[in-house]
Amino acid sequence: MKIKTRFAPSPTGYLHVGSVRTALYSWLFTRNQGGNFILRIDDTDLKRSTQPAIKAIIDSMNWLNLDWDEGPYFQTKRLNRYNEVIDDMLANGTAYKCYCSQSRLQTLRETQIIAYKKPRYDGYCRENRKLYGDDEPYVVRFCNPQSGEVIFNDLIRGPVKFSNQELDDLIIRRTDGSPTYNFCVVVDDYDMDITHIIRGEDHINNTPRQINIFKALGAPVPVYAHVSMILGDDSKKLSKRHGSVGVMQYRDNGILPEALLNYLVRLGWSYGNQEIFSLDEMKHLFKIEAVSKSASIFNMAKLLWLNQYYINHMPTAYIATHLAYHLEQQGINTCNGPELTVLVKLFSKRCKTLKEMATKCRYFYQDFSEFDNDSAKNYFNSFAADPLKIVSTKLAGLDAWTPVLVRSAIEQTAEQLALSIEKVGMPLRVAVTGTCQSPALDVTIHAIGQKRCLERIKRALIFIANHAK
Ligand code: GLU
């Protein structure tokens, strides 16, 4: 049997990490078995579906490299098909028209609640099919089996059982003629030959209803796996309050796709004690049966740890392409300055995110308008002027611009003035970078470039002349 799965998000808000983890599990399960993965946009909820949300889904999948073999399909393009199936069901008696008024349904509900019963439709029109004329408004309801059980073997949760008496006759078409969500999903999964449905556990109550519809359509029932929720560190459902953001926001916060995927795969799945998984490794090792049924807790510190790991272990040129994105986001033009790979090497151990790295790289491409206050206060005293003047002359006179010669210019200055390297290096660092923190000074100065460094030292000397006591 050829495996076929789908990721079917509703485009009603940003694509959150819980959905993406479900997509990842579904994708890995499919890729692991050489199956086909479908992207379907469940956009029947016209009021809540938006174009930016559709774009965010597609951008996120692309950014994460989760490719699909078919789609994206859109439910709104399949309305005729759903109605065609409903008409067939009306004709063969697996669905019926229900003319019950809102007030009858309301009274029924209230009576059931008073009697401590679960509110459900009582099947009045199922029993009295011919009472009304066709011109009166009606909904179409599915004839749910009235007895027996729906049992399915969830790949994550094991056997799950629902009694049919718990389920009422679901509305599959509203009065305005629009088919309802739970029904459309079944027709799609049937038409698209989906063999395995891996989705969030918030859908588990829909599953018995959907299985009954599959059976009524004479369709094979897919295998199900319901993935648990992701919670915040207070054990409440993960939300914006916990700093949880849409997937593309993780990119904008400087997270690498590899780190996010690695983080998400481990959040609820394990393979021994292994923490680091390349996408290829995940593909080979992932087993849906090994996914945990309990909820997972989102841990930002661990995601940042993985991000730093990938910043340090992926090819420098690759990290540079991501750094380029963040530099551009921050309005830093990199035409005039060092190669990005140089900066990746300088900063990879010092940054947890690429956004942070881009911010730290600014002074390699742009002059800063002010020296950091505390750094200037600590290092731009009257003793700083001489070392800066001398080192500046030495840097200006170098035969070649190399980190080794930059280093020896600093060392010679210290020697000449009988000062420690630090007494030359720290004011110099503040002069050329604007702050007292930077990677090794020789490589930093080398990367900033001779002309820029000399101009900045000149500015520092003016600053010192005006401010230093
Ligand atoms: N569209 C549903 C959602 O975004 C998923 C439907 C399904 O996987 O069956 O939650």
Short mmCIF file of C-alpha atoms and ligand atoms in Angstrom, two decimals:
data_model
loop_
_atom_site.label_atom_id
_atom_site.label_comp_id
_atom_site.label_asym_id
_atom_site.label_seq_id
_atom_site.Cartn_x
_atom_site.Cartn_y
_atom_site.Cartn_z
CA MET A 1 0.00 0.00 0.00
CA LYS A 2 1.30 3.44 -0.95
CA ILE A 3 1.26 5.69 2.12
CA LYS A 4 -0.43 9.05 1.65
CA THR A 5 -0.73 11.69 4.33
CA ARG A 6 -1.66 15.32 4.45
CA PHE A 7 -1.13 18.48 6.39
CA ALA A 8 -4.41 20.38 6.41
CA PRO A 9 -4.12 23.62 8.36
CA SER A 10 -6.99 26.11 8.60
CA PRO A 11 -5.65 29.52 7.54
CA THR A 12 -7.25 31.39 10.40
CA GLY A 13 -4.22 32.85 12.16
CA TYR A 14 -0.47 32.51 12.26
CA LEU A 15 0.89 28.98 11.83
CA HIS A 16 1.96 27.98 15.32
CA VAL A 17 4.62 25.54 16.43
CA GLY A 18 2.07 22.92 17.50
CA SER A 19 0.72 22.69 13.95
CA VAL A 20 4.18 22.64 12.49
CA ARG A 21 5.25 19.81 14.76
CA THR A 22 2.21 17.84 13.58
CA ALA A 23 3.13 18.63 9.98
CA LEU A 24 6.71 17.52 10.64
CA TYR A 25 5.61 14.21 12.16
CA SER A 26 3.28 13.59 9.25
CA TRP A 27 5.98 14.51 6.75
CA LEU A 28 8.62 12.33 8.44
CA PHE A 29 6.25 9.39 8.65
CA THR A 30 5.55 9.71 4.92
CA ARG A 31 9.11 10.31 3.79
CA ASN A 32 10.30 7.42 5.94
CA GLN A 33 8.06 5.06 4.01
CA GLY A 34 8.37 6.54 0.56
CA GLY A 35 4.80 7.83 0.56
CA ASN A 36 3.17 11.00 -0.72
CA PHE A 37 2.58 14.10 1.35
CA ILE A 38 -0.23 16.51 0.50
CA LEU A 39 -0.70 20.12 1.51
CA ARG A 40 -4.33 21.10 1.83
CA ILE A 41 -5.67 24.43 2.98
CA ASP A 42 -8.82 23.88 5.04
CA ASP A 43 -10.40 27.22 4.23
CA THR A 44 -14.12 26.45 4.49
CA ASP A 45 -14.45 28.94 7.33
CA LEU A 46 -14.69 31.93 5.01
CA LYS A 47 -15.05 34.49 7.76
CA ARG A 48 -11.88 33.49 9.57
CA SER A 49 -9.65 32.41 6.65
CA THR A 50 -7.24 35.05 5.35
CA GLN A 51 -4.77 35.40 2.51
CA PRO A 52 -1.87 36.38 4.83
CA ALA A 53 -2.49 33.19 6.83
CA ILE A 54 -2.38 31.10 3.62
CA LYS A 55 0.86 32.81 2.65
CA ALA A 56 2.30 32.18 6.13
CA ILE A 57 1.55 28.45 5.82
CA ILE A 58 3.26 28.15 2.45
CA ASP A 59 6.20 30.36 3.44
CA SER A 60 6.69 28.38 6.65
CA MET A 61 6.66 25.02 4.90
CA ASN A 62 9.14 26.31 2.32
CA TRP A 63 11.38 27.86 4.94
CA LEU A 64 11.44 24.60 6.89
CA ASN A 65 12.05 22.58 3.73
CA LEU A 66 8.99 20.43 4.32
CA ASP A 67 8.09 19.75 0.70
CA TRP A 68 4.82 18.36 -0.56
CA ASP A 69 4.00 16.11 -3.49
CA GLU A 70 0.52 17.41 -4.22
CA GLY A 71 -1.34 20.62 -3.59
CA PRO A 72 -1.83 23.05 -2.13
CA TYR A 73 -5.48 22.08 -2.50
CA PHE A 74 -8.12 24.52 -1.30
CA GLN A 75 -11.43 23.37 0.14
CA THR A 76 -13.18 26.47 -1.20
CA LYS A 77 -12.38 25.23 -4.72
CA ARG A 78 -14.14 21.93 -4.02
CA LEU A 79 -17.57 23.11 -2.85
CA ASN A 80 -19.34 21.59 -5.86
CA ARG A 81 -17.81 18.25 -5.11
CA TYR A 82 -18.98 18.30 -1.48
CA ASN A 83 -22.50 19.20 -2.54
CA GLU A 84 -22.50 16.47 -5.16
CA VAL A 85 -21.65 13.91 -2.43
CA ILE A 86 -24.34 15.33 -0.13
CA ASP A 87 -26.93 15.04 -2.91
CA ASP A 88 -25.92 11.40 -3.42
CA MET A 89 -26.27 10.77 0.31
CA LEU A 90 -29.73 12.34 0.34
CA ALA A 91 -30.67 10.09 -2.56
CA ASN A 92 -29.36 6.91 -0.96
CA GLY A 93 -30.71 7.69 2.51
CA THR A 94 -27.43 8.11 4.42
CA ALA A 95 -28.39 11.77 4.96
CA TYR A 96 -31.69 13.56 5.44
CA LYS A 97 -33.18 17.03 5.39
CA CYS A 98 -33.90 18.53 8.77
CA TYR A 99 -36.46 21.33 8.99
CA CYS A 100 -36.39 21.78 12.75
CA SER A 101 -36.69 25.42 13.71
CA GLN A 102 -34.19 27.19 15.91
CA SER A 103 -36.83 27.47 18.62
CA ARG A 104 -37.52 23.70 18.58
CA LEU A 105 -33.81 22.96 18.83
CA GLN A 106 -33.45 25.48 21.64
CA THR A 107 -36.32 23.97 23.63
CA LEU A 108 -34.92 20.47 23.04
CA ARG A 109 -31.56 21.57 24.32
CA GLU A 110 -32.95 23.18 27.44
CA THR A 111 -35.09 20.13 28.26
CA GLN A 112 -32.06 17.86 27.89
CA ILE A 113 -29.90 20.06 30.09
CA ILE A 114 -32.57 20.18 32.82
CA ALA A 115 -32.75 16.36 32.67
CA TYR A 116 -28.92 16.16 33.04
CA LYS A 117 -28.62 14.76 29.54
CA LYS A 118 -25.94 15.66 27.00
CA PRO A 119 -27.58 18.06 24.52
CA ARG A 120 -27.95 16.33 21.16
CA TYR A 121 -30.30 16.34 18.23
CA ASP A 122 -33.12 13.84 18.79
CA GLY A 123 -33.49 12.66 15.20
CA TYR A 124 -36.99 14.11 14.80
CA CYS A 125 -36.72 14.71 11.05
CA ARG A 126 -34.97 11.39 10.53
CA GLU A 127 -38.13 9.72 11.72
CA ASN A 128 -40.51 12.14 9.97
CA ARG A 129 -38.79 12.68 6.64
CA LYS A 130 -41.74 13.68 4.51
CA LEU A 131 -43.48 16.21 6.76
CA TYR A 132 -42.30 19.39 5.07
CA GLY A 133 -42.27 20.91 1.61
CA ASP A 134 -38.97 21.39 -0.19
CA ASP A 135 -39.30 25.18 -0.26
CA GLU A 136 -38.90 25.49 3.48
CA PRO A 137 -35.40 26.09 4.83
CA TYR A 138 -33.59 22.97 5.92
CA VAL A 139 -30.18 21.67 6.86
CA VAL A 140 -28.85 18.28 5.80
CA ARG A 141 -27.92 15.89 8.56
CA PHE A 142 -25.85 12.74 8.42
CA CYS A 143 -27.62 9.54 9.55
CA ASN A 144 -25.20 8.54 12.26
CA PRO A 145 -25.54 4.90 13.36
CA GLN A 146 -27.80 4.87 16.43
CA SER A 147 -26.17 2.01 18.25
CA GLY A 148 -22.81 0.26 18.50
CA GLU A 149 -19.36 1.74 18.90
CA VAL A 150 -16.69 3.39 16.82
CA ILE A 151 -13.32 1.88 17.69
CA PHE A 152 -10.06 2.88 16.10
CA ASN A 153 -6.50 2.01 16.85
CA ASP A 154 -4.66 5.29 17.22
CA LEU A 155 -0.98 4.88 16.34
CA ILE A 156 0.00 7.09 19.28
CA ARG A 157 -2.79 6.49 21.79
CA GLY A 158 -3.70 2.86 21.18
CA PRO A 159 -7.35 1.74 20.97
CA VAL A 160 -9.89 4.57 21.27
CA LYS A 161 -13.60 3.86 21.66
CA PHE A 162 -16.70 6.06 21.29
CA SER A 163 -20.30 4.99 21.68
CA ASN A 164 -22.54 5.97 18.77
CA GLN A 165 -25.15 7.05 21.28
CA GLU A 166 -22.83 9.90 22.24
CA LEU A 167 -22.87 11.21 18.67
CA ASP A 168 -25.88 12.89 17.14
CA ASP A 169 -26.77 13.40 13.50
CA LEU A 170 -24.18 15.89 12.38
CA ILE A 171 -25.23 18.78 10.15
CA ILE A 172 -23.31 18.34 6.90
CA ARG A 173 -24.93 21.18 4.95
CA ARG A 174 -26.22 24.40 6.44
CA THR A 175 -29.44 26.21 5.50
CA ASP A 176 -27.45 28.52 3.22
CA GLY A 177 -26.23 25.49 1.24
CA SER A 178 -22.66 25.50 2.56
CA PRO A 179 -21.15 22.14 3.56
CA THR A 180 -19.68 21.87 7.05
CA TYR A 181 -16.09 21.35 8.04
CA ASN A 182 -16.19 17.81 9.46
CA PHE A 183 -17.85 16.58 6.30
CA CYS A 184 -15.55 18.34 3.82
CA VAL A 185 -12.53 16.84 5.54
CA VAL A 186 -13.86 13.32 4.99
CA VAL A 187 -14.67 13.90 1.32
CA ASP A 188 -11.18 15.36 0.82
CA ASP A 189 -9.42 12.55 2.61
CA TYR A 190 -11.43 10.05 0.59
CA ASP A 191 -10.90 11.75 -2.79
CA MET A 192 -7.22 12.30 -2.06
CA ASP A 193 -6.66 8.64 -1.05
CA ILE A 194 -5.28 9.57 2.35
CA THR A 195 -4.17 6.42 4.15
CA HIS A 196 -2.93 7.94 7.43
CA ILE A 197 -4.23 11.00 9.24
CA ILE A 198 -1.74 12.49 11.67
CA ARG A 199 -3.23 15.53 13.38
CA GLY A 200 -3.61 17.38 16.65
CA GLU A 201 -5.40 15.70 19.53
CA ASP A 202 -7.90 18.57 19.52
CA HIS A 203 -9.52 16.67 16.63
CA ILE A 204 -9.95 13.37 18.42
CA ASN A 205 -13.65 14.00 19.09
CA ASN A 206 -14.21 14.55 15.37
CA THR A 207 -12.69 11.20 14.49
CA PRO A 208 -15.63 8.88 15.33
CA ARG A 209 -18.02 11.15 13.39
CA GLN A 210 -15.66 11.20 10.44
CA ILE A 211 -15.17 7.43 10.55
CA ASN A 212 -18.94 6.95 10.40
CA ILE A 213 -19.10 9.21 7.34
CA PHE A 214 -16.25 7.30 5.64
CA LYS A 215 -18.21 4.11 6.21
CA ALA A 216 -21.43 5.61 4.87
CA LEU A 217 -19.55 6.66 1.72
CA GLY A 218 -18.19 3.14 1.31
CA ALA A 219 -14.70 4.59 1.65
CA PRO A 220 -11.72 2.92 3.33
CA VAL A 221 -11.17 4.35 6.82
CA PRO A 222 -7.69 5.86 7.22
CA VAL A 223 -5.38 5.05 10.11
CA TYR A 224 -5.27 7.81 12.74
CA ALA A 225 -2.59 9.24 14.99
CA HIS A 226 -3.45 12.13 17.29
CA VAL A 227 -0.50 14.20 18.44
CA SER A 228 -0.64 15.74 21.91
CA MET A 229 -0.59 19.45 22.68
CA ILE A 230 2.35 21.72 23.34
CA LEU A 231 2.05 23.62 26.61
CA GLY A 232 3.81 26.65 28.03
CA ASP A 233 6.05 26.37 31.10
CA ASP A 234 3.01 27.00 33.33
CA SER A 235 1.34 23.86 31.86
CA LYS A 236 -1.29 25.98 30.10
CA LYS A 237 -1.90 25.75 26.36
CA LEU A 238 1.00 27.41 24.55
CA SER A 239 0.05 30.90 23.43
CA LYS A 240 1.40 34.36 22.71
CA ARG A 241 1.57 34.89 26.47
CA HIS A 242 4.46 32.40 26.58
CA GLY A 243 6.25 34.21 23.81
CA SER A 244 4.99 31.68 21.28
CA VAL A 245 4.83 33.22 17.84
CA GLY A 246 4.09 32.19 14.28
CA VAL A 247 6.74 30.12 12.52
CA MET A 248 7.93 32.97 10.33
CA GLN A 249 8.44 35.03 13.46
CA TYR A 250 10.94 32.41 14.64
CA ARG A 251 12.84 33.06 11.43
CA ASP A 252 12.67 36.79 12.07
CA ASN A 253 13.88 36.23 15.61
CA GLY A 254 17.00 34.63 14.15
CA ILE A 255 16.23 30.92 14.52
CA LEU A 256 17.54 28.51 11.87
CA PRO A 257 15.04 26.13 10.28
CA GLU A 258 17.28 23.17 11.20
CA ALA A 259 17.18 24.20 14.86
CA LEU A 260 13.42 24.62 14.93
CA LEU A 261 12.85 21.24 13.25
CA ASN A 262 15.31 19.52 15.56
CA TYR A 263 13.67 21.16 18.54
CA LEU A 264 10.17 20.19 17.45
CA VAL A 265 11.00 16.61 16.56
CA ARG A 266 12.40 16.01 20.03
CA LEU A 267 9.45 17.69 21.70
CA GLY A 268 7.39 14.53 22.06
CA TRP A 269 9.61 12.00 20.29
CA SER A 270 12.91 10.47 21.29
CA TYR A 271 15.54 8.12 19.99
CA GLY A 272 17.69 6.99 22.91
CA ASN A 273 19.50 9.99 24.36
CA GLN A 274 20.27 11.56 21.02
CA GLU A 275 19.54 15.30 20.87
CA ILE A 276 20.90 16.37 17.50
CA PHE A 277 19.15 15.15 14.36
CA SER A 278 19.68 16.26 10.80
CA LEU A 279 16.58 16.18 8.64
CA ASP A 280 17.94 13.09 6.92
CA GLU A 281 18.49 11.33 10.21
CA MET A 282 15.00 12.22 11.38
CA LYS A 283 13.64 10.78 8.17
CA HIS A 284 15.35 7.47 8.81
CA LEU A 285 14.80 7.16 12.54
CA PHE A 286 11.36 8.62 13.11
CA LYS A 287 8.63 6.22 14.22
CA ILE A 288 5.14 7.55 14.86
CA GLU A 289 4.58 4.82 17.46
CA ALA A 290 7.42 6.32 19.52
CA VAL A 291 5.65 9.70 19.82
CA SER A 292 4.61 10.41 23.39
CA LYS A 293 0.93 10.64 24.29
CA SER A 294 1.52 13.19 27.01
CA ALA A 295 1.62 16.91 26.42
CA SER A 296 5.01 18.56 25.88
CA ILE A 297 6.32 21.73 27.47
CA PHE A 298 7.86 24.34 25.23
CA ASN A 299 11.32 25.38 26.37
CA MET A 300 12.78 28.45 24.68
CA ALA A 301 16.20 27.98 26.32
CA LYS A 302 16.57 24.59 24.67
CA LEU A 303 15.57 25.97 21.27
CA LEU A 304 18.23 28.67 21.64
CA TRP A 305 20.79 26.07 22.68
CA LEU A 306 20.05 24.07 19.53
CA ASN A 307 20.14 27.22 17.43
CA GLN A 308 23.60 28.06 18.69
CA TYR A 309 24.65 24.47 18.04
CA TYR A 310 23.55 24.73 14.41
CA ILE A 311 25.09 28.18 13.98
CA ASN A 312 28.38 26.56 15.00
CA HIS A 313 28.09 23.30 13.13
CA MET A 314 26.58 24.11 9.77
CA PRO A 315 28.77 25.25 6.86
CA THR A 316 29.83 28.86 7.30
CA ALA A 317 28.63 29.78 3.82
CA TYR A 318 25.16 28.47 4.65
CA ILE A 319 24.94 30.42 7.90
CA ALA A 320 26.12 33.47 5.94
CA THR A 321 23.05 33.26 3.68
CA HIS A 322 20.81 33.45 6.75
CA LEU A 323 22.90 36.23 8.24
CA ALA A 324 22.47 38.17 4.98
CA TYR A 325 18.69 38.03 5.47
CA HIS A 326 18.93 39.48 8.96
CA LEU A 327 21.39 42.19 7.97
CA GLU A 328 18.98 43.24 5.27
CA GLN A 329 16.09 43.18 7.76
CA GLN A 330 18.07 45.54 9.93
CA GLY A 331 18.80 47.85 7.02
CA ILE A 332 22.52 47.08 6.95
CA ASN A 333 23.99 47.34 3.47
CA THR A 334 26.82 44.84 3.15
CA CYS A 335 28.26 45.96 -0.21
CA ASN A 336 31.03 47.88 1.44
CA GLY A 337 32.66 45.68 4.06
CA PRO A 338 33.92 42.20 4.87
CA GLU A 339 32.68 38.90 3.46
CA LEU A 340 29.82 37.56 5.56
CA THR A 341 31.64 34.27 6.11
CA VAL A 342 34.37 36.15 7.97
CA LEU A 343 31.80 37.55 10.37
CA VAL A 344 30.09 34.18 10.84
CA LYS A 345 33.44 32.77 11.96
CA LEU A 346 34.01 35.71 14.31
CA PHE A 347 30.59 35.62 15.93
CA SER A 348 29.29 32.06 15.85
CA LYS A 349 30.38 31.31 19.40
CA ARG A 350 29.08 34.62 20.67
CA CYS A 351 25.47 34.57 19.43
CA LYS A 352 22.42 32.46 20.10
CA THR A 353 20.48 33.86 17.17
CA LEU A 354 21.21 35.27 13.74
CA LYS A 355 19.29 38.41 14.56
CA GLU A 356 21.69 39.02 17.43
CA MET A 357 24.60 38.28 15.09
CA ALA A 358 23.37 40.81 12.53
CA THR A 359 23.01 43.47 15.23
CA LYS A 360 26.56 42.77 16.40
CA CYS A 361 27.90 43.01 12.84
CA ARG A 362 26.57 46.49 12.17
CA TYR A 363 29.83 48.35 12.84
CA PHE A 364 31.63 46.36 10.16
CA TYR A 365 29.46 48.06 7.55
CA GLN A 366 28.19 51.27 9.10
CA ASP A 367 29.71 53.95 11.25
CA PHE A 368 28.10 54.24 14.65
CA SER A 369 26.89 57.63 15.74
CA GLU A 370 28.01 57.40 19.36
CA PHE A 371 30.44 55.49 21.52
CA ASP A 372 28.77 53.30 24.13
CA ASN A 373 28.49 55.48 27.23
CA ASP A 374 29.98 53.13 29.81
CA SER A 375 32.74 51.97 27.49
CA ALA A 376 33.74 55.56 26.75
CA LYS A 377 33.61 56.43 30.44
CA ASN A 378 35.87 53.48 31.33
CA TYR A 379 38.40 53.62 28.52
CA PHE A 380 38.47 57.08 26.98
CA ASN A 381 40.45 58.82 29.70
CA SER A 382 43.37 61.19 29.11
CA PHE A 383 45.78 58.21 29.19
CA ALA A 384 44.11 56.75 26.12
CA ALA A 385 45.13 59.50 23.70
CA ASP A 386 48.80 58.59 23.32
CA PRO A 387 48.36 54.88 22.67
CA LEU A 388 45.59 55.67 20.17
CA LYS A 389 47.74 58.21 18.31
CA ILE A 390 50.71 55.88 18.11
CA VAL A 391 48.78 52.77 17.15
CA SER A 392 46.96 54.79 14.52
CA THR A 393 50.25 55.86 12.93
CA LYS A 394 51.47 52.28 12.98
CA LEU A 395 48.26 50.95 11.46
CA ALA A 396 48.43 53.62 8.77
CA GLY A 397 51.97 52.63 7.89
CA LEU A 398 51.50 48.86 7.62
CA ASP A 399 52.97 47.24 4.51
CA ALA A 400 49.99 44.95 4.24
CA TRP A 401 46.62 44.77 5.96
CA THR A 402 46.68 41.40 7.73
CA PRO A 403 45.56 40.34 11.22
CA VAL A 404 49.17 39.39 12.09
CA LEU A 405 50.51 42.85 11.23
CA VAL A 406 47.59 44.55 13.00
CA ARG A 407 48.47 42.52 16.07
CA SER A 408 52.10 43.49 15.93
CA ALA A 409 51.18 47.19 15.56
CA ILE A 410 49.23 46.90 18.84
CA GLU A 411 52.06 45.00 20.54
CA GLN A 412 54.70 47.46 19.39
CA THR A 413 52.63 50.39 20.66
CA ALA A 414 52.32 48.76 24.08
CA GLU A 415 56.03 48.06 24.14
CA GLN A 416 56.99 51.57 23.08
CA LEU A 417 54.84 53.12 25.83
CA ALA A 418 55.69 50.44 28.38
CA LEU A 419 51.99 49.68 28.79
CA SER A 420 50.08 46.42 29.01
CA ILE A 421 48.45 45.23 25.78
CA GLU A 422 45.10 45.91 27.41
CA LYS A 423 45.86 49.59 27.99
CA VAL A 424 46.29 49.96 24.22
CA GLY A 425 43.75 47.36 23.16
CA MET A 426 40.71 48.49 25.15
CA PRO A 427 40.62 52.16 24.04
CA LEU A 428 41.37 50.95 20.54
CA ARG A 429 38.48 48.47 20.71
CA VAL A 430 36.05 51.18 21.86
CA ALA A 431 37.38 53.51 19.16
CA VAL A 432 36.83 51.10 16.27
CA THR A 433 33.75 49.15 17.42
CA GLY A 434 32.02 51.70 19.66
CA THR A 435 31.88 49.29 22.61
CA CYS A 436 34.22 47.38 24.89
CA GLN A 437 33.09 43.97 23.65
CA SER A 438 34.11 42.43 20.36
CA PRO A 439 35.78 39.31 19.02
CA ALA A 440 39.62 39.21 19.01
CA LEU A 441 40.85 42.70 18.24
CA ASP A 442 43.35 41.88 15.47
CA VAL A 443 40.79 40.01 13.34
CA THR A 444 38.06 42.52 14.15
CA ILE A 445 40.22 45.47 13.09
CA HIS A 446 41.33 43.60 10.02
CA ALA A 447 37.73 42.88 9.04
CA ILE A 448 36.54 46.46 9.64
CA GLY A 449 39.23 47.66 7.22
CA GLN A 450 42.11 50.11 7.39
CA LYS A 451 40.40 53.28 6.20
CA ARG A 452 37.38 52.88 8.50
CA CYS A 453 39.57 52.08 11.50
CA LEU A 454 41.80 55.09 11.01
CA GLU A 455 38.83 57.42 10.66
CA ARG A 456 37.24 55.99 13.78
CA ILE A 457 40.42 56.40 15.80
CA LYS A 458 40.53 60.03 14.68
CA ARG A 459 36.95 60.48 15.90
CA ALA A 460 37.83 58.84 19.21
CA LEU A 461 40.75 61.22 19.68
CA ILE A 462 38.48 64.21 19.12
CA PHE A 463 35.99 62.72 21.60
CA ILE A 464 38.76 62.25 24.16
CA ALA A 465 40.05 65.78 23.65
CA ASN A 466 36.56 67.12 24.29
CA HIS A 467 35.52 64.86 27.14
CA ALA A 468 38.41 63.22 28.94
CA LYS A 469 39.51 64.54 32.29
N1 GLU B 1 -7.90 22.07 9.53
C1 GLU B 1 -7.69 21.45 10.82
C2 GLU B 1 -6.85 22.37 11.70
O1 GLU B 1 -6.19 23.26 11.21
C3 GLU B 1 -7.02 20.12 10.71
C4 GLU B 1 -7.93 19.12 10.12
C5 GLU B 1 -7.39 17.72 10.13
O2 GLU B 1 -6.17 17.53 10.23
O3 GLU B 1 -8.21 16.82 9.98
O4 GLU B 1 -6.85 22.20 12.89
#
